[in-house]
Coordinates of C-alpha atoms and ligand atoms in Angstrom, one line a residue:
X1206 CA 18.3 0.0 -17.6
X1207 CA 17.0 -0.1 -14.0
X1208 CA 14.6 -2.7 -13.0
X1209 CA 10.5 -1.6 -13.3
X1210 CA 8.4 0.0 -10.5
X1211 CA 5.1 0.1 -11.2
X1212 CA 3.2 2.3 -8.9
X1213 CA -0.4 0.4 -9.0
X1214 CA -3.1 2.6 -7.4
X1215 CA -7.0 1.7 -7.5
X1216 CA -9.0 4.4 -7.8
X1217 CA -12.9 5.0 -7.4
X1218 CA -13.6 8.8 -7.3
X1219 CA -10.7 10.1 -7.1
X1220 CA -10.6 12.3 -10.0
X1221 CA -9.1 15.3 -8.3
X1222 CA -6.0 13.5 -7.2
X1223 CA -4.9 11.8 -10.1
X1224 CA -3.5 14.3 -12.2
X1225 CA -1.2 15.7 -8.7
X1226 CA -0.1 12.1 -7.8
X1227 CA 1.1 11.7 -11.1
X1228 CA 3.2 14.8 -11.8
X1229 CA 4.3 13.8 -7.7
X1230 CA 5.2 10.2 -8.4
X1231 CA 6.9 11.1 -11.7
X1232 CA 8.9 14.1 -10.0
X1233 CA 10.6 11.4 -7.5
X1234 CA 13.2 11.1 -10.6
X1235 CA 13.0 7.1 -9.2
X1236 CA 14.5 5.8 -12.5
X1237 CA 12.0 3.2 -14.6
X1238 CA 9.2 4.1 -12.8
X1239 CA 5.4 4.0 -14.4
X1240 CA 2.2 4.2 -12.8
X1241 CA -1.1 1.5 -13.1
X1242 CA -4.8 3.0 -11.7
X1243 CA -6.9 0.5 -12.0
X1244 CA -10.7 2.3 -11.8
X1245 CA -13.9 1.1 -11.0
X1246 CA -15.9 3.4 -13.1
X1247 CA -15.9 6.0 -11.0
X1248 CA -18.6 8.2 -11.6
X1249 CA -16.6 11.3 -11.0
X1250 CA -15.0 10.8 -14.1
X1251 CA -11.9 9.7 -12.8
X1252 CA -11.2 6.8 -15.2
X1253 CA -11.6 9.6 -17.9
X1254 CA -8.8 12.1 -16.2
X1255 CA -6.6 8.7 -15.9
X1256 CA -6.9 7.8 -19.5
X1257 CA -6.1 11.1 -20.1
X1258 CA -2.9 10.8 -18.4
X1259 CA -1.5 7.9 -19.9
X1260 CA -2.3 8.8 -23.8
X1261 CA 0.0 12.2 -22.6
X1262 CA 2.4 10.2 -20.9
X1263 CA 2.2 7.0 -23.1
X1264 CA 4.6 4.2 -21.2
X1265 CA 4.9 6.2 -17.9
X1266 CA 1.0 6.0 -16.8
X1267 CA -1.5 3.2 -17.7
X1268 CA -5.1 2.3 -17.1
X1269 CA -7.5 -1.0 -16.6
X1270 CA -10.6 0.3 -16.7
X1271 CA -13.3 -2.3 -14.9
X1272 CA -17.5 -2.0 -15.4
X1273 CA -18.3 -1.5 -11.9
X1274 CA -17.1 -1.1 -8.2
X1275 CA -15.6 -4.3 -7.7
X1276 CA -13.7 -3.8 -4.7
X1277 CA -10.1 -2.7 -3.3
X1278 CA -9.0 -5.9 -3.4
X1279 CA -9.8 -7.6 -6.2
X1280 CA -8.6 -3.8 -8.1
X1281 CA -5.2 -4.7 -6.5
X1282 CA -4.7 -8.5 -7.3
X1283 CA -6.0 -7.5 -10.8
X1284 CA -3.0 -4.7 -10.8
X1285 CA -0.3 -6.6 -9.4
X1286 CA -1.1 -9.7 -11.7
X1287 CA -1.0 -7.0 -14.9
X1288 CA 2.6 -5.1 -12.8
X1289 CA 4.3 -8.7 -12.9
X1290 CA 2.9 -10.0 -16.4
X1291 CA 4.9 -6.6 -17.6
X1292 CA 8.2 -7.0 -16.1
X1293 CA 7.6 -5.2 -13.1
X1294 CA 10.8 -5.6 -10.5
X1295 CA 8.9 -3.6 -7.6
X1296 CA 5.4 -3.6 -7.5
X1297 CA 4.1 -0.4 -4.7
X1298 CA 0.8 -0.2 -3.8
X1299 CA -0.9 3.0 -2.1
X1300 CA -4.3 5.2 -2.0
X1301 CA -4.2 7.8 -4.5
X1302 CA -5.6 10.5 -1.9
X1303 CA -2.0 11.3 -0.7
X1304 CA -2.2 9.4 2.5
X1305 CA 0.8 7.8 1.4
X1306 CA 3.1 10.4 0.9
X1307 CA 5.0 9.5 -2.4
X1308 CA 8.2 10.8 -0.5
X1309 CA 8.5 8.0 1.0
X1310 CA 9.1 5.8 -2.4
X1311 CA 12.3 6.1 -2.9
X1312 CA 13.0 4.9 0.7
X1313 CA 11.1 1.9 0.5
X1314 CA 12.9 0.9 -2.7
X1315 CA 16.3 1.1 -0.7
X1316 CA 15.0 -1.3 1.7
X1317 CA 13.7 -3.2 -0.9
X1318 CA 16.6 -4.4 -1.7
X1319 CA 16.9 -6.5 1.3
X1320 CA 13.7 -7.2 2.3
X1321 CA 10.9 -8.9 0.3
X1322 CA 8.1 -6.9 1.6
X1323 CA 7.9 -3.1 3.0
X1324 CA 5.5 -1.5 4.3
X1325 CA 4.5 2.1 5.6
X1326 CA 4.0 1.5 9.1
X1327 CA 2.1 4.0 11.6
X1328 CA 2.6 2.0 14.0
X1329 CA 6.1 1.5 14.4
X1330 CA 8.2 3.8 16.6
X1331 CA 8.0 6.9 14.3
X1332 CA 5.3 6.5 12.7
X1333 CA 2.3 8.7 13.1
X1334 CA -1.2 9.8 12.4
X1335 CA -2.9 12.7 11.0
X1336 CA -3.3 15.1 14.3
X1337 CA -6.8 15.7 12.6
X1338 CA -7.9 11.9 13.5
X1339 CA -10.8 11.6 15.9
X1340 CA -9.8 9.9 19.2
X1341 CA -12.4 7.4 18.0
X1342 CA -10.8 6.7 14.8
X1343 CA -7.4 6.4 16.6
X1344 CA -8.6 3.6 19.0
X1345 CA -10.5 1.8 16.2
X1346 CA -7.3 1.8 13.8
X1347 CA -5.1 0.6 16.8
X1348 CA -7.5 -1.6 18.0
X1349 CA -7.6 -3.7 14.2
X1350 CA -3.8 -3.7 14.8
X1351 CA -2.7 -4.5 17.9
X1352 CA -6.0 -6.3 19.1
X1353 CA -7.9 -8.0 16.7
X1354 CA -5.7 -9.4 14.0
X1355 CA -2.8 -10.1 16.6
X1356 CA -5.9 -12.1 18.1
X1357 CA -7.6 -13.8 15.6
X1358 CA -4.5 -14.3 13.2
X1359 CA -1.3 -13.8 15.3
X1360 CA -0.1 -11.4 12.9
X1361 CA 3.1 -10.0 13.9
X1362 CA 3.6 -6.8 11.9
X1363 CA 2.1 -3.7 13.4
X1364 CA 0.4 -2.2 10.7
X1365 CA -1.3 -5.2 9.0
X1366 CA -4.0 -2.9 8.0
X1367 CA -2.2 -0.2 6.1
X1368 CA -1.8 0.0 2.6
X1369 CA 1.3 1.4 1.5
X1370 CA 3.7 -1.0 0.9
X1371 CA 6.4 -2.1 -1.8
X1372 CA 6.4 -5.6 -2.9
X1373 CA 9.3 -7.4 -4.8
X1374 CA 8.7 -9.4 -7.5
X1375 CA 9.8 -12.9 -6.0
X1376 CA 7.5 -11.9 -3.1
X1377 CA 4.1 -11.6 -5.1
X1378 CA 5.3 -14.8 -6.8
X1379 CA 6.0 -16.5 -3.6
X1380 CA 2.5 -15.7 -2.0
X1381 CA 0.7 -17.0 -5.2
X1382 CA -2.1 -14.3 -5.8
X1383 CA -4.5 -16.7 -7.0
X1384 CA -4.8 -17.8 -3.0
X1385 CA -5.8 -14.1 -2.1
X1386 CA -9.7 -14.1 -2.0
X1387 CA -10.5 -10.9 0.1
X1388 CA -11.9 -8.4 -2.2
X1389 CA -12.3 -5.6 0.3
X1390 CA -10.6 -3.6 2.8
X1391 CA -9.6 -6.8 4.6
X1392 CA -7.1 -7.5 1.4
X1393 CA -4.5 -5.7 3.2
X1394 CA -4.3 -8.0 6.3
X1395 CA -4.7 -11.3 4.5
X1396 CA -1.4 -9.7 2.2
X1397 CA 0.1 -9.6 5.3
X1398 CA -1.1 -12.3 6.5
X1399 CA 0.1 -14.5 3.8
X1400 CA 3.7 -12.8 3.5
X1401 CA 4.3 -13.9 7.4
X1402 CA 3.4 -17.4 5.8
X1403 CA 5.4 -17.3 3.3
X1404 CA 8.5 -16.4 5.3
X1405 CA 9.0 -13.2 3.8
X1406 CA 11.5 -10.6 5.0
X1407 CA 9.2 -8.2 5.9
X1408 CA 10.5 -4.6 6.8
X1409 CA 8.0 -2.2 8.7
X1410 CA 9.4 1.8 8.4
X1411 CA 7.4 4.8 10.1
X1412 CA 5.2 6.9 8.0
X1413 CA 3.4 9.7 8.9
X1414 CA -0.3 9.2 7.5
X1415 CA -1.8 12.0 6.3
X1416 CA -5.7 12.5 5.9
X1417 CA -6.6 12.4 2.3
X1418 CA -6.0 15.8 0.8
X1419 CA -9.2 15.4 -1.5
X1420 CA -12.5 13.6 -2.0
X1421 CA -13.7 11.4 0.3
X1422 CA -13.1 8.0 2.5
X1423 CA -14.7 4.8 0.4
X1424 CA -14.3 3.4 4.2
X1425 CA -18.0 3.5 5.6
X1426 CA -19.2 2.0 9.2
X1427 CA -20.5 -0.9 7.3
X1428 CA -17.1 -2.0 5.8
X1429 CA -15.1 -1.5 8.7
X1430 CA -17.2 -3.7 10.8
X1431 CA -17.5 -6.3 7.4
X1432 CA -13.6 -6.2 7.0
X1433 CA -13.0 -6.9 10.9
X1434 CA -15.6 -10.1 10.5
X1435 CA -13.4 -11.0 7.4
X1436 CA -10.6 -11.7 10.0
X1437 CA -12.1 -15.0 11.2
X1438 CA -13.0 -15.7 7.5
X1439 CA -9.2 -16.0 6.6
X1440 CA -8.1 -17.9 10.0
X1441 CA -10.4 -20.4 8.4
X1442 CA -9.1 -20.3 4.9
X1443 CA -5.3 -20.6 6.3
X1444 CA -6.1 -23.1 8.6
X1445 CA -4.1 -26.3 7.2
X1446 CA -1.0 -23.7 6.0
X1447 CA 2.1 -23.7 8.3
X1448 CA 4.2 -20.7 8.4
X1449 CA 7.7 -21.3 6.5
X1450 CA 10.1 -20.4 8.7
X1451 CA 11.5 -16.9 8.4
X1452 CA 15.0 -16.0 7.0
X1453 CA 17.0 -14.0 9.2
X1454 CA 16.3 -10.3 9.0
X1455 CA 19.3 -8.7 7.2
X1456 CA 21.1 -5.7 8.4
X1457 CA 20.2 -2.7 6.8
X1458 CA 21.8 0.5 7.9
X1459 CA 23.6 1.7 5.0
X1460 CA 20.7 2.0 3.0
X1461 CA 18.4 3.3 5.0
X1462 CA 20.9 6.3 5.4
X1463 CA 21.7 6.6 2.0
X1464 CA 18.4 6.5 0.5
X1465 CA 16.9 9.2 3.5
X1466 CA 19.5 12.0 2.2
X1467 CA 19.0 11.3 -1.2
X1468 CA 15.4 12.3 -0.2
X1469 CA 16.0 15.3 1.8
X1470 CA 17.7 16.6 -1.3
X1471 CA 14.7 16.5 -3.8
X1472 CA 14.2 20.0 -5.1
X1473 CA 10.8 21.9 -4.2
X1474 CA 9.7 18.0 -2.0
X1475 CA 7.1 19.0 0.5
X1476 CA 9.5 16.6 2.0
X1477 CA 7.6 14.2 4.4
X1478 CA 10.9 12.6 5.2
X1479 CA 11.8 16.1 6.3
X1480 CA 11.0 16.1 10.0
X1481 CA 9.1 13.3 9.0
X1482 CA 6.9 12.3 12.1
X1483 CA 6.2 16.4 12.0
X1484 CA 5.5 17.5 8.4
X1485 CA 2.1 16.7 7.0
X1486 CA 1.6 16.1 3.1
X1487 CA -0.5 18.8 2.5
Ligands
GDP521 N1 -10.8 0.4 -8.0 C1 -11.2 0.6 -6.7 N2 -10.6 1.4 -5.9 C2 -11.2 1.6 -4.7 C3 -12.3 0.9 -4.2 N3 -12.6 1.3 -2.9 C4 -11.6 2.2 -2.6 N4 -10.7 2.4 -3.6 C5 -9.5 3.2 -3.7 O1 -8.6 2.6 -2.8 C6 -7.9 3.6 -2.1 C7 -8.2 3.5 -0.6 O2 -9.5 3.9 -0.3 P1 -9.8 5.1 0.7 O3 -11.2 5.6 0.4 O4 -8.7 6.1 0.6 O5 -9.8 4.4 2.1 P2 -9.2 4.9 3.5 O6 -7.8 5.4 3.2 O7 -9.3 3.7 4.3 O8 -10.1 6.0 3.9 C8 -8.3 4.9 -2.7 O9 -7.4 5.2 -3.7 C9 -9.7 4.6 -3.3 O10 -10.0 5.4 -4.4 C10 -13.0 0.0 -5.1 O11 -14.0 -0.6 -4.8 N5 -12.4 -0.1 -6.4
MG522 MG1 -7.1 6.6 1.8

């Protein structure tokens, strides 16, 4: 039996993309594979459509239903705690808007098995962003990037904001989740954060990022400018940690290739691997 990948997706209103991701995720034919939302009582319903899903698809799609909005961080430390406590070998994280194309899943597993950490970089050479973005909202996201948490943490990958990323077990064990203490937005960068730490082999591959297909952004003015004050807050958390030093990057080629094909070949895939920094997931 292949090892587990639990797809863990938090979800607050989001009830119109649920029931696509799913039939998306399940059509990568990645063997093992289930899916976790993890919904804040969304008042679209969506915890409803979810449950839904997983008493059709009973061991493929499951649920954790929480009382309020507590948070994209706390939804995910909550999910990946429930991924590893049921065997989960590959834990990937991602919006459930379609941002993260699912296309790219099977590729990150490939270099998963190399690396400890990787993530869905639009900032890497390759990667790009929805044409649609706002000049504005292209200077902001770089400026989080390659400004302010190179600044303030000396963060070395380029994306440290993004979320789409697959984790291997030994990694989430390694960071120790119960350190994590960002609930919001800012989770994403203290992850990163705390995999550079940890000495993690971390591998950044070019996505394209699409704008969400459905529904609407949860990411107001108000969290933005909270998650880029958060910054300082973990500098001062991590303060007495020194960074274990890194294991040398392994070589990776094979795979890469390997996995990329087996992608192009996926019947009826919108494909964002095909003429990936091109295509949009839409
Ligand atoms: N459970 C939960 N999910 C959230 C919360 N805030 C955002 N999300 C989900 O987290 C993902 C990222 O949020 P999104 O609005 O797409 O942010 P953006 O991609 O930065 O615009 C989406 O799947 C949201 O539905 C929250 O407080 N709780
Ligand atoms: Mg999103």
């Amino acid at each position: 039996m292949a090892n587990k990948t639990m797809v863990v997706v938090p979800t607050y209103n989001e009830a119109a993309n649920v029931r696509f991701l799913v039939d998306k995720l399940l059509s990568l034919n990645v063997a093992n594979l289930e899916i976790l939302f993890v919904d804040d009582a969304s008042p679209d319903g969506t915890g409803q459509v979810a449950e839904n899903l997983a008493q059709e698809l009973p061991g493929r799609v499951h649920v954790i239903h929480r009382p309020c909005k507590l948070g994209l961080g706390t939804a995910y430390i909550q999910g990946f705690n429930w991924a590893l406590g049921h065997g989960a070998e590959y834990v990937v994280q991602m919006d459930a808007d379609f941002s993260h194309s699912p296309d790219y899943i099977p590729q990150f597993l490939g270099f998963a098995q190399q690396f400890d950490v990787v993530i869905g970089s639009r900032y890497v050479s390759g990667g790009k962003l929805d044409e649609q973005w706002s000049a504005g909202r292209r200077l902001l996201s770089w400026w989080a990037n390659s400004i302010w948490t190179r600044l303030i943490l000396g963060v070395k990958t380029k994306d440290a904001t993004g979320g789409f990323k697959c984790w291997r077990r030994s990694a989430l064990e390694q960071i120790d989740l119960q350190r994590i203490r960002s609930t919001g937005y800012v989770f994403q960068v203290e992850m990163c954060y705390a995999a550079e730490q940890a000495g993690l082999r971390i591998k950044e591959i070019p996505i394209y990022f699409a704008d969400r297909r459905i529904g609407q952004s949860k990411m107001s003015g108000r969290v933005k400018l909270e998650a880029a004050l958060r910054v300082f807050e973990i500098r001062w958390r991590y303060r007495t940690t020194r960074t274990i030093k890194r294991a040398p990057q392994p070589v990776v080629q094979p795979i890469a290739s390997r996995v990329t094909s087996i992608v192009r070949e996926e019947p009826g895939g919108k494909g964002a691997l095909r003429g990936m920094s091109r295509t949009k997931d839409r």
